Amino acid sequence: MNDPRRSLDDRELRRLLRGLPTVAPRAEFRERVERAATNRTVTPARHPRSWSWLAAAALALMLVGAASWRWSEVQQDREQQAEIEALRQESDRLAREIHRLRQSADAAPVVYLGGTEDVDYVIDLARLPASGQIRTAGL
Amino acid sequence: MVALQQGDCQAFSKIVERHQGRLVGYLTRLTGDLDRAEDLAQEAFLRLFRSVDSYRPQGQLSAYLFRIATNLLRSEERRRTRWRHLEPIFRSGQRLQASPTAPDELLGSEIQRRLRRAIAALPLTYRLPLVLYEMEDWSCQEISQLLNCREGTIKSRLFRARQKLKETMTPYWKGGTE
């Protein structure tokens, strides 16, 4: 009678392992190996493939680099344009303000700027030079 | 090998002829897969062919071939393990098939089929000494030289490999009636 609780011992395991049938290579195996050896001798496929991959990777890297450089240039141009435009608008606004003040100068040639209990600061618009003659203070 | 170094093209053919049986058999036992075993054996022969100029006879050629094949298998198993970790990310729901693909007529009886699967499921560190010692008749010293570790380590791995196999196979073992 078989005892289902009995476990394998080393001797039985070894017998089982050695009893496994040997698997032989297929009949065409030797020819396959010889063919592969000949092919690799005549045209070593591995190196050209790896070189072509390397070249493609380098080219892709160059393209990405050039594209990102161009993009940053365009961004810089845009920022400069936006800055110039903002300055232009500010200049226009100031010109309009001076023009408005000039018009109101006929009615009230003196503009009160502020002051303390002792001194009042005023500007006499009639004595203000034309916009072309104004010089900015050097810093 | 000396003849091959001297440019005898037939020598390579003779080397393949002489060693293919043992090498493919060894690799089939390790992988449980004839296709994989033949691919690895082919690569091992090709590496030998390519290294013909630098080859220095230091012992048996078969041991040298086994060393190349074992290293190839180790690298392949490492790649497979890495892929097994990454696989769920790339493929949802599909598992990598690790089951043997040898033709049915080669698989033998049910217990032999299960034993093949159990061997293939062992970690490679246990599988290599087990197959070399129990099935290829290598000594512990030879295995330790091949795997670059101490004999004591090989013996301990052999013990663990046997334990694992016995645990797996005992439910199917019916006291020697197979």
Short mmCIF file of C-alpha atoms in Angstrom, two decimals:
data_model
loop_
_atom_site.label_atom_id
_atom_site.label_comp_id
_atom_site.label_asym_id
_atom_site.label_seq_id
_atom_site.Cartn_x
_atom_site.Cartn_y
_atom_site.Cartn_z
CA MET A 1 0.00 0.00 0.00
CA ASN A 2 1.20 3.53 -0.74
CA ASP A 3 1.50 5.83 2.20
CA PRO A 4 0.43 9.32 1.02
CA ARG A 5 1.99 10.94 4.11
CA ARG A 6 5.50 9.65 3.30
CA SER A 7 7.76 12.37 1.92
CA LEU A 8 10.52 12.05 -0.62
CA ASP A 9 13.99 11.33 0.70
CA ASP A 10 17.30 12.35 -0.89
CA ARG A 11 17.84 8.97 -2.53
CA GLU A 12 14.42 8.96 -4.16
CA LEU A 13 14.78 12.56 -5.26
CA ARG A 14 18.14 11.76 -6.85
CA ARG A 15 16.59 8.78 -8.63
CA LEU A 16 13.82 11.01 -9.96
CA LEU A 17 16.27 13.67 -11.10
CA ARG A 18 18.51 11.19 -12.85
CA GLY A 19 15.46 9.55 -14.38
CA LEU A 20 14.51 12.67 -16.28
CA PRO A 21 14.91 11.99 -19.98
CA THR A 22 17.79 13.76 -21.69
CA VAL A 23 16.66 16.28 -24.24
CA ALA A 24 18.83 16.29 -27.35
CA PRO A 25 19.19 19.32 -29.61
CA ARG A 26 17.16 19.32 -32.80
CA ALA A 27 18.70 17.81 -35.91
CA GLU A 28 19.36 21.15 -37.58
CA PHE A 29 20.98 22.72 -34.51
CA ARG A 30 24.60 22.27 -35.63
CA GLU A 31 23.90 23.77 -39.07
CA ARG A 32 22.10 26.67 -37.42
CA VAL A 33 25.12 27.41 -35.22
CA GLU A 34 27.54 27.14 -38.15
CA ARG A 35 25.35 29.42 -40.26
CA ALA A 36 25.18 31.98 -37.45
CA ALA A 37 28.98 31.83 -37.02
CA THR A 38 29.51 32.36 -40.76
CA ASN A 39 27.03 35.23 -40.91
CA ARG A 40 28.62 36.98 -37.98
CA THR A 41 32.07 36.51 -39.48
CA VAL A 42 31.07 37.90 -42.89
CA THR A 43 28.78 40.67 -41.73
CA PRO A 44 29.09 41.37 -38.05
CA ALA A 45 25.56 42.60 -37.51
CA ARG A 46 25.90 43.68 -33.92
CA HIS A 47 28.32 46.57 -34.34
CA PRO A 48 26.71 48.39 -37.30
CA ARG A 49 23.37 48.15 -35.57
CA SER A 50 24.76 49.61 -32.37
CA TRP A 51 26.60 52.34 -34.33
CA SER A 52 23.50 53.27 -36.27
CA TRP A 53 21.57 53.48 -33.01
CA LEU A 54 24.30 55.67 -31.58
CA ALA A 55 24.26 57.96 -34.63
CA ALA A 56 20.46 58.20 -34.54
CA ALA A 57 20.54 59.01 -30.83
CA ALA A 58 23.21 61.68 -31.36
CA LEU A 59 21.21 63.22 -34.23
CA ALA A 60 18.04 63.24 -32.14
CA LEU A 61 19.95 64.87 -29.29
CA MET A 62 21.30 67.55 -31.65
CA LEU A 63 17.82 68.23 -33.03
CA VAL A 64 16.35 68.54 -29.57
CA GLY A 65 19.20 70.86 -28.53
CA ALA A 66 18.80 73.08 -31.60
CA ALA A 67 15.03 73.24 -31.15
CA SER A 68 15.29 74.21 -27.49
CA TRP A 69 17.96 76.86 -28.30
CA ARG A 70 15.71 78.34 -31.03
CA TRP A 71 12.71 78.30 -28.70
CA SER A 72 14.62 80.18 -25.98
CA GLU A 73 15.73 82.78 -28.58
CA VAL A 74 12.13 83.35 -29.68
CA GLN A 75 11.04 83.63 -26.04
CA GLN A 76 13.76 86.21 -25.37
CA ASP A 77 12.69 88.27 -28.44
CA ARG A 78 9.08 88.19 -27.29
CA GLU A 79 10.03 89.37 -23.80
CA GLN A 80 12.09 92.24 -25.22
CA GLN A 81 9.25 93.27 -27.55
CA ALA A 82 6.81 93.23 -24.63
CA GLU A 83 9.19 95.40 -22.56
CA ILE A 84 9.61 97.94 -25.39
CA GLU A 85 5.86 98.05 -25.90
CA ALA A 86 5.31 98.69 -22.16
CA LEU A 87 7.88 101.52 -22.23
CA ARG A 88 6.24 103.00 -25.31
CA GLN A 89 2.84 102.96 -23.62
CA GLU A 90 4.27 104.56 -20.49
CA SER A 91 5.93 107.26 -22.59
CA ASP A 92 2.64 107.96 -24.42
CA ARG A 93 0.82 108.17 -21.11
CA LEU A 94 3.33 110.66 -19.73
CA ALA A 95 3.16 112.73 -22.93
CA ARG A 96 -0.63 112.86 -22.65
CA GLU A 97 -0.38 113.87 -18.99
CA ILE A 98 2.06 116.71 -19.76
CA HIS A 99 -0.18 117.82 -22.61
CA ARG A 100 -3.19 117.87 -20.25
CA LEU A 101 -1.26 119.82 -17.63
CA ARG A 102 -0.14 122.33 -20.27
CA GLN A 103 -3.75 122.90 -21.32
CA SER A 104 -4.85 123.45 -17.74
CA ALA A 105 -1.86 125.77 -17.16
CA ASP A 106 -3.67 128.66 -18.82
CA ALA A 107 -6.40 128.54 -16.20
CA ALA A 108 -4.17 127.63 -13.25
CA PRO A 109 -0.49 128.13 -14.10
CA VAL A 110 0.61 127.10 -10.62
CA VAL A 111 0.15 123.50 -9.42
CA TYR A 112 0.33 122.70 -5.72
CA LEU A 113 2.59 119.69 -5.16
CA GLY A 114 2.39 119.43 -1.37
CA GLY A 115 4.28 120.80 1.60
CA THR A 116 4.63 121.21 5.34
CA GLU A 117 3.19 123.73 7.81
CA ASP A 118 6.04 126.09 6.97
CA VAL A 119 6.59 125.51 3.22
CA ASP A 120 4.33 124.93 0.23
CA TYR A 121 5.81 123.29 -2.88
CA VAL A 122 4.28 124.60 -6.10
CA ILE A 123 5.24 124.36 -9.77
CA ASP A 124 4.72 127.19 -12.19
CA LEU A 125 3.63 125.47 -15.41
CA ALA A 126 4.14 128.59 -17.45
CA ARG A 127 7.84 128.41 -16.71
CA LEU A 128 8.06 124.68 -17.48
CA PRO A 129 10.30 124.15 -20.56
CA ALA A 130 8.92 122.41 -23.67
CA SER A 131 9.05 118.60 -23.56
CA GLY A 132 11.99 118.53 -26.02
CA GLN A 133 14.12 120.55 -23.65
CA ILE A 134 13.56 118.42 -20.55
CA ARG A 135 16.69 116.55 -19.43
CA THR A 136 16.52 113.69 -17.05
CA ALA A 137 18.73 113.81 -13.97
CA GLY A 138 21.73 111.58 -14.10
CA LEU A 139 21.92 108.89 -11.46
CA MET B 1 40.38 24.27 -30.37
CA VAL B 2 44.04 24.44 -31.44
CA ALA B 3 42.98 23.35 -34.94
CA LEU B 4 40.38 26.14 -34.99
CA GLN B 5 43.03 28.64 -33.91
CA GLN B 6 45.13 27.46 -36.83
CA GLY B 7 42.30 28.28 -39.23
CA ASP B 8 40.69 24.86 -39.64
CA CYS B 9 37.03 25.73 -40.31
CA GLN B 10 35.91 22.13 -39.89
CA ALA B 11 37.19 22.19 -36.32
CA PHE B 12 34.36 24.45 -35.17
CA SER B 13 31.84 22.08 -36.70
CA LYS B 14 33.46 19.19 -34.81
CA ILE B 15 33.39 21.13 -31.54
CA VAL B 16 29.67 21.84 -31.95
CA GLU B 17 29.01 18.22 -32.90
CA ARG B 18 30.89 16.93 -29.86
CA HIS B 19 29.47 19.26 -27.20
CA GLN B 20 25.98 20.17 -28.41
CA GLY B 21 24.23 17.23 -26.73
CA ARG B 22 25.58 17.85 -23.24
CA LEU B 23 25.29 21.60 -23.47
CA VAL B 24 21.72 21.68 -24.76
CA GLY B 25 20.77 18.94 -22.26
CA TYR B 26 22.25 20.96 -19.39
CA LEU B 27 20.52 24.14 -20.47
CA THR B 28 17.19 22.36 -21.02
CA ARG B 29 17.37 20.99 -17.48
CA LEU B 30 18.06 24.47 -16.18
CA THR B 31 15.44 26.31 -18.20
CA GLY B 32 12.83 23.60 -18.83
CA ASP B 33 12.59 25.01 -22.34
CA LEU B 34 14.26 23.48 -25.41
CA ASP B 35 13.98 26.62 -27.56
CA ARG B 36 15.61 28.77 -24.91
CA ALA B 37 18.26 26.12 -24.29
CA GLU B 38 19.16 25.97 -28.01
CA ASP B 39 19.34 29.75 -28.26
CA LEU B 40 21.64 29.95 -25.24
CA ALA B 41 23.78 27.06 -26.49
CA GLN B 42 24.09 28.70 -29.91
CA GLU B 43 25.22 31.96 -28.31
CA ALA B 44 27.72 30.07 -26.16
CA PHE B 45 29.22 28.38 -29.24
CA LEU B 46 29.37 31.71 -31.06
CA ARG B 47 31.15 33.36 -28.13
CA LEU B 48 33.64 30.51 -28.13
CA PHE B 49 34.10 30.99 -31.90
CA ARG B 50 34.67 34.72 -31.52
CA SER B 51 37.12 34.29 -28.66
CA VAL B 52 39.19 31.70 -30.52
CA ASP B 53 42.22 34.00 -30.79
CA SER B 54 42.29 34.81 -27.09
CA TYR B 55 41.49 31.26 -25.93
CA ARG B 56 44.16 29.68 -23.74
CA PRO B 57 43.72 26.00 -22.93
CA GLN B 58 43.16 25.78 -19.16
CA GLY B 59 41.40 22.54 -18.53
CA GLN B 60 38.52 20.98 -20.41
CA LEU B 61 36.80 22.78 -23.26
CA SER B 62 33.43 21.49 -22.06
CA ALA B 63 33.93 23.24 -18.70
CA TYR B 64 34.77 26.45 -20.56
CA LEU B 65 31.61 26.10 -22.66
CA PHE B 66 29.51 25.38 -19.58
CA ARG B 67 30.95 28.50 -17.96
CA ILE B 68 30.00 30.68 -20.96
CA ALA B 69 26.52 29.15 -21.12
CA THR B 70 26.00 29.54 -17.36
CA ASN B 71 27.00 33.19 -17.48
CA LEU B 72 24.69 33.77 -20.44
CA LEU B 73 21.82 32.16 -18.56
CA ARG B 74 22.55 34.26 -15.46
CA SER B 75 22.45 37.45 -17.52
CA GLU B 76 19.25 36.36 -19.22
CA GLU B 77 17.60 35.49 -15.90
CA ARG B 78 18.58 38.90 -14.53
CA ARG B 79 16.99 40.58 -17.54
CA ARG B 80 13.87 38.45 -17.13
CA THR B 81 13.64 39.28 -13.45
CA ARG B 82 13.93 42.99 -14.21
CA TRP B 83 11.27 42.67 -16.91
CA ARG B 84 9.03 40.75 -14.50
CA HIS B 85 9.18 43.75 -12.17
CA LEU B 86 8.45 46.21 -14.97
CA GLU B 87 5.91 44.04 -16.75
CA PRO B 88 2.83 45.13 -14.73
CA ILE B 89 3.57 48.71 -15.74
CA PHE B 90 3.68 47.96 -19.46
CA ARG B 91 1.23 45.10 -19.77
CA SER B 92 -1.86 45.07 -17.65
CA GLY B 93 -3.35 41.67 -17.01
CA GLN B 94 -0.91 39.59 -19.11
CA ARG B 95 1.71 37.47 -17.35
CA LEU B 96 5.05 36.47 -18.83
CA GLN B 97 4.91 32.75 -19.56
CA ALA B 98 7.58 30.93 -17.62
CA SER B 99 6.24 27.47 -18.29
CA PRO B 100 8.29 25.06 -20.35
CA THR B 101 7.73 25.00 -24.09
CA ALA B 102 9.44 21.73 -24.90
CA PRO B 103 7.41 19.49 -27.18
CA ASP B 104 5.02 17.19 -25.31
CA GLU B 105 6.76 14.00 -26.38
CA LEU B 106 9.90 15.21 -24.59
CA LEU B 107 8.21 15.88 -21.31
CA GLY B 108 7.71 12.32 -20.15
CA SER B 109 5.41 11.20 -17.37
CA GLU B 110 3.29 13.44 -15.14
CA ILE B 111 5.75 13.34 -12.24
CA GLN B 112 8.62 14.15 -14.58
CA ARG B 113 6.66 17.09 -15.95
CA ARG B 114 6.06 18.36 -12.44
CA LEU B 115 9.69 17.81 -11.52
CA ARG B 116 10.84 19.82 -14.57
CA ARG B 117 8.53 22.64 -13.56
CA ALA B 118 9.72 22.49 -9.96
CA ILE B 119 13.36 22.69 -11.08
CA ALA B 120 12.61 25.59 -13.43
CA ALA B 121 10.84 27.41 -10.58
CA LEU B 122 13.87 27.20 -8.25
CA PRO B 123 15.99 30.35 -7.89
CA LEU B 124 19.00 30.14 -10.20
CA THR B 125 21.41 30.11 -7.24
CA TYR B 126 19.89 26.78 -6.17
CA ARG B 127 19.11 25.47 -9.64
CA LEU B 128 22.68 25.67 -10.96
CA PRO B 129 24.40 23.58 -8.26
CA LEU B 130 21.51 21.09 -8.21
CA VAL B 131 21.58 20.41 -11.95
CA LEU B 132 25.37 20.34 -12.14
CA TYR B 133 25.76 18.06 -9.13
CA GLU B 134 22.80 15.73 -9.39
CA MET B 135 22.37 15.53 -13.14
CA GLU B 136 25.68 16.49 -14.74
CA ASP B 137 27.87 14.66 -12.20
CA TRP B 138 30.07 17.64 -11.38
CA SER B 139 31.84 17.64 -8.03
CA CYS B 140 31.22 20.38 -5.45
CA GLN B 141 34.78 21.61 -6.07
CA GLU B 142 34.21 21.94 -9.83
CA ILE B 143 30.90 23.73 -9.24
CA SER B 144 32.51 26.11 -6.76
CA GLN B 145 35.16 26.98 -9.36
CA LEU B 146 32.53 27.54 -12.03
CA LEU B 147 30.33 29.71 -9.83
CA ASN B 148 33.18 31.46 -8.03
CA CYS B 149 32.09 30.59 -4.52
CA ARG B 150 33.20 28.32 -1.69
CA GLU B 151 32.46 24.62 -1.55
CA GLY B 152 30.55 25.12 1.69
CA THR B 153 28.22 27.57 -0.04
CA ILE B 154 27.60 25.04 -2.82
CA LYS B 155 26.78 22.32 -0.30
CA SER B 156 24.38 24.56 1.55
CA ARG B 157 22.67 25.60 -1.71
CA LEU B 158 22.40 21.96 -2.73
CA PHE B 159 20.74 21.14 0.59
CA ARG B 160 18.26 23.99 0.22
CA ALA B 161 17.53 23.09 -3.40
CA ARG B 162 16.77 19.49 -2.41
CA GLN B 163 14.57 20.68 0.46
CA LYS B 164 12.58 22.94 -1.83
CA LEU B 165 12.18 20.24 -4.45
CA LYS B 166 11.07 17.71 -1.83
CA GLU B 167 8.50 20.16 -0.47
CA THR B 168 7.14 20.76 -3.96
CA MET B 169 7.17 17.13 -5.07
CA THR B 170 5.96 15.35 -1.92
CA PRO B 171 2.22 15.96 -2.62
CA TYR B 172 2.65 14.15 -5.97
CA TRP B 173 4.92 11.44 -4.65
CA LYS B 174 3.24 8.10 -4.12
CA GLY B 175 6.00 6.08 -2.56
CA GLY B 176 7.87 5.23 -5.71
CA THR B 177 5.01 4.02 -7.90
CA GLU B 178 5.08 7.28 -9.96
#
